[in-house]
Coordinates of C-alpha atoms in Angstrom, one line a residue:
M1 CA 2.1 4.4 19.5
R2 CA 5.2 3.2 17.1
L3 CA 5.1 1.4 13.4
Y4 CA 7.6 -0.3 12.4
A5 CA 8.2 -0.4 8.9
T6 CA 10.3 -0.5 5.6
Q7 CA 10.9 2.7 3.5
T8 CA 9.9 0.7 0.2
S9 CA 7.2 -1.8 1.9
P10 CA 3.9 -0.9 -0.2
Y11 CA 1.6 -1.9 2.7
A12 CA 3.8 -0.5 5.4
R13 CA 3.0 3.0 2.9
K14 CA -0.7 2.2 3.0
V15 CA -0.4 2.4 7.2
H16 CA 1.4 5.1 7.3
I17 CA -0.8 7.3 4.7
A18 CA -3.6 6.2 6.6
L19 CA -2.2 7.6 10.1
L20 CA -1.3 11.0 8.3
E21 CA -4.5 11.2 6.5
K22 CA -6.7 10.8 10.0
N23 CA -3.8 12.8 11.7
I24 CA -3.0 10.1 14.4
P25 CA 0.2 10.8 16.2
C26 CA 2.5 7.9 15.2
D27 CA 6.4 7.0 15.5
V28 CA 8.1 5.5 12.6
E29 CA 10.6 2.9 13.2
W30 CA 12.3 1.7 9.6
V31 CA 13.9 -2.1 10.3
D32 CA 15.9 -3.8 7.7
L33 CA 14.2 -7.5 7.3
R34 CA 17.6 -9.0 6.3
A35 CA 18.8 -8.1 9.6
P36 CA 19.0 -11.0 12.2
G37 CA 16.8 -10.5 15.3
H38 CA 15.1 -6.6 13.3
A39 CA 13.1 -4.8 15.8
A40 CA 9.7 -6.1 14.2
L41 CA 10.6 -10.0 15.2
E42 CA 9.4 -8.9 18.6
H43 CA 6.3 -7.8 18.0
N44 CA 5.1 -10.1 15.1
P45 CA 6.7 -13.5 15.4
L46 CA 6.4 -13.8 11.2
G47 CA 8.8 -10.6 11.2
K48 CA 6.7 -9.3 8.6
I49 CA 5.9 -5.2 8.6
P50 CA 4.2 -3.2 9.1
V51 CA 3.5 -3.5 12.8
L52 CA 2.1 -1.1 14.5
V53 CA 3.0 -1.1 18.7
R54 CA -0.1 0.5 20.9
D55 CA 0.8 2.6 23.9
D56 CA 0.0 -0.3 26.0
G57 CA 2.9 -2.2 24.2
S58 CA 0.3 -4.5 22.2
S59 CA 0.4 -5.5 18.8
V60 CA -1.7 -5.0 15.7
Y61 CA 0.1 -6.2 12.4
D62 CA -1.0 -7.4 8.9
S63 CA -1.8 -3.8 7.0
A64 CA -5.6 -4.7 6.5
V65 CA -6.0 -5.1 10.3
I66 CA -4.0 -1.9 11.1
I67 CA -6.1 0.0 8.9
Q68 CA -9.4 -1.3 10.7
Y69 CA -7.9 -0.4 14.1
L70 CA -7.0 2.8 13.0
E71 CA -10.8 3.6 12.2
V72 CA -12.2 1.9 15.8
L73 CA -9.2 4.5 17.2
R74 CA -10.2 7.6 15.6
P75 CA -13.4 6.7 13.8
E76 CA -13.5 10.6 12.4
P77 CA -12.4 11.5 9.6
A78 CA -13.2 8.0 8.4
I79 CA -11.5 6.7 5.5
I80 CA -13.3 3.6 5.1
P81 CA -17.2 4.4 4.2
H82 CA -19.6 3.9 6.7
D83 CA -22.7 3.3 4.1
P84 CA -22.6 -0.8 3.4
E85 CA -22.5 -0.7 -0.5
A86 CA -19.6 2.1 -0.5
R87 CA -17.9 0.5 2.5
I88 CA -17.7 -2.9 0.4
E89 CA -16.6 -0.8 -2.9
A90 CA -13.7 0.5 -0.9
L91 CA -12.8 -3.0 0.6
R92 CA -13.1 -4.5 -2.9
I93 CA -10.7 -1.9 -4.3
E94 CA -8.0 -2.8 -0.9
A95 CA -8.0 -6.1 -2.0
L96 CA -7.5 -5.4 -5.6
A97 CA -4.5 -3.2 -4.9
S98 CA -3.0 -5.7 -2.3
G99 CA -2.9 -8.2 -5.5
I100 CA -1.5 -5.5 -7.2
M101 CA 1.6 -5.5 -4.3
D102 CA 1.4 -8.9 -3.5
T103 CA 2.1 -10.1 -7.4
T104 CA 4.8 -7.4 -7.9
I105 CA 6.2 -8.5 -5.2
A106 CA 6.4 -12.1 -6.4
W107 CA 7.4 -10.9 -9.7
V108 CA 10.5 -9.0 -8.9
L109 CA 11.9 -11.9 -6.4
E110 CA 11.8 -14.1 -9.3
Q111 CA 13.4 -11.9 -11.5
R112 CA 16.3 -11.7 -8.8
H113 CA 16.8 -15.6 -9.7
A114 CA 19.5 -16.3 -12.8
S115 CA 18.0 -15.9 -15.9
D116 CA 18.5 -19.5 -16.1
C117 CA 16.6 -20.1 -12.9
Q118 CA 13.7 -17.7 -13.1
D119 CA 10.1 -19.9 -14.2
A120 CA 9.5 -17.9 -17.0
A121 CA 5.6 -18.9 -17.2
M122 CA 4.9 -17.6 -13.9
L123 CA 6.7 -14.1 -15.0
Q124 CA 4.2 -13.8 -17.8
R125 CA 1.4 -14.9 -15.4
A126 CA 2.1 -12.7 -13.2
R127 CA 2.9 -9.7 -15.4
G128 CA -0.6 -10.2 -17.1
K129 CA -2.3 -10.2 -13.4
I130 CA -0.9 -7.4 -12.8
L131 CA -1.9 -5.1 -16.1
A132 CA -5.4 -6.3 -15.8
A133 CA -5.4 -5.3 -12.4
L134 CA -3.8 -2.0 -13.2
A135 CA -6.4 -1.4 -16.2
M136 CA -9.3 -2.1 -13.2
L137 CA -7.3 0.3 -11.2
Q138 CA -7.5 3.6 -14.0
E139 CA -11.1 2.7 -14.7
E140 CA -11.5 3.8 -10.9
T141 CA -9.8 7.0 -10.8
D142 CA -11.6 8.6 -13.7
A143 CA -13.7 9.0 -10.6
W144 CA -11.5 10.5 -8.3
Q145 CA -10.0 13.5 -10.2
D146 CA -10.3 15.1 -7.5
A147 CA -9.0 13.4 -4.7
G148 CA -5.8 15.3 -4.7
T149 CA -7.9 18.3 -3.0
V150 CA -10.1 16.4 -0.8
S151 CA -10.3 17.1 3.2
V152 CA -9.4 13.1 3.8
L153 CA -8.6 9.7 1.3
T154 CA -10.1 6.8 1.3
L155 CA -9.1 3.6 1.6
A156 CA -9.9 2.5 -1.5
Q157 CA -7.4 5.5 -2.8
I158 CA -4.7 5.4 0.0
A159 CA -4.6 1.5 -1.4
T160 CA -4.4 2.5 -5.0
V161 CA -1.5 5.0 -4.0
A162 CA 0.6 2.2 -2.3
A163 CA 0.0 -0.2 -5.3
V164 CA 0.6 2.1 -8.2
G165 CA 4.0 3.5 -6.4
Y166 CA 5.3 0.3 -6.1
V167 CA 4.8 -0.7 -9.7
D168 CA 6.5 2.6 -10.4
L169 CA 8.9 1.8 -8.2
R170 CA 10.0 -1.9 -9.2
V171 CA 8.5 -2.3 -12.8
P172 CA 7.9 1.2 -14.4
D173 CA 7.6 -0.1 -17.3
F174 CA 4.2 -2.0 -16.3
L175 CA 2.8 1.8 -16.3
V176 CA 3.4 3.1 -19.4
Q177 CA 0.0 1.8 -21.0
F178 CA -1.9 3.5 -18.5
P179 CA -1.3 7.3 -19.1
D180 CA -4.2 8.4 -16.9
L181 CA -3.5 6.2 -13.8
T182 CA -0.1 7.5 -14.1
T183 CA -1.3 11.4 -14.8
W184 CA -3.7 10.6 -11.8
M185 CA -0.5 9.4 -9.6
H186 CA 1.5 12.2 -10.1
T187 CA -1.3 14.7 -8.9
M188 CA -1.6 12.6 -6.0
R189 CA 2.3 13.0 -5.0
L190 CA 1.3 17.0 -4.6
R191 CA -0.7 16.1 -1.1
P192 CA 1.2 16.3 2.2
S193 CA 0.5 12.6 3.0
V194 CA 1.5 10.8 -0.2
S195 CA 4.8 12.9 -0.6
A196 CA 5.7 12.4 2.9
T197 CA 5.2 8.8 2.4
A198 CA 7.1 8.0 -0.9
P199 CA 9.7 5.5 -1.3
R200 CA 13.3 6.3 -0.5

């Protein structure tokens, strides 16, 4: 299989970590989304990443869908709990982390406009949403202090790493008021799947 990704996409990082945690062999091809006719376009008409191309040439895209496919492809070790309540909880946290990624990307793109063209109200709303979601993730990580040494990470933990890592990459000041979350993230960076997928 081949994963098309960029080196800074938090969505691609989430999938890449899952592949490593589940020990599924997969080549990774880095693409430049700004380049016309980049490789991912051949496999996803929207040109978005990540895209997972299976051995038969068919494509799976959207990080959440790829994660579900990986669980079907290799059920064990499971990163999504089998227990129904625990499963819903993991998917809820994945959705929260994805919302942080979405909103941080929107914040970054708006910041790239000339200062007199920026939507100040939008930036304030986005910042508020990101901070509120990070506060909730910090509460979640209080129960994950052993995550660095477990046999396999859960989807909730993987998605949290991807989201917090992206905030740290783009707007690290947002993390200043969350020291426990930052400490947890520093510990997670020692895990091979996390260190191997760090944005470059």
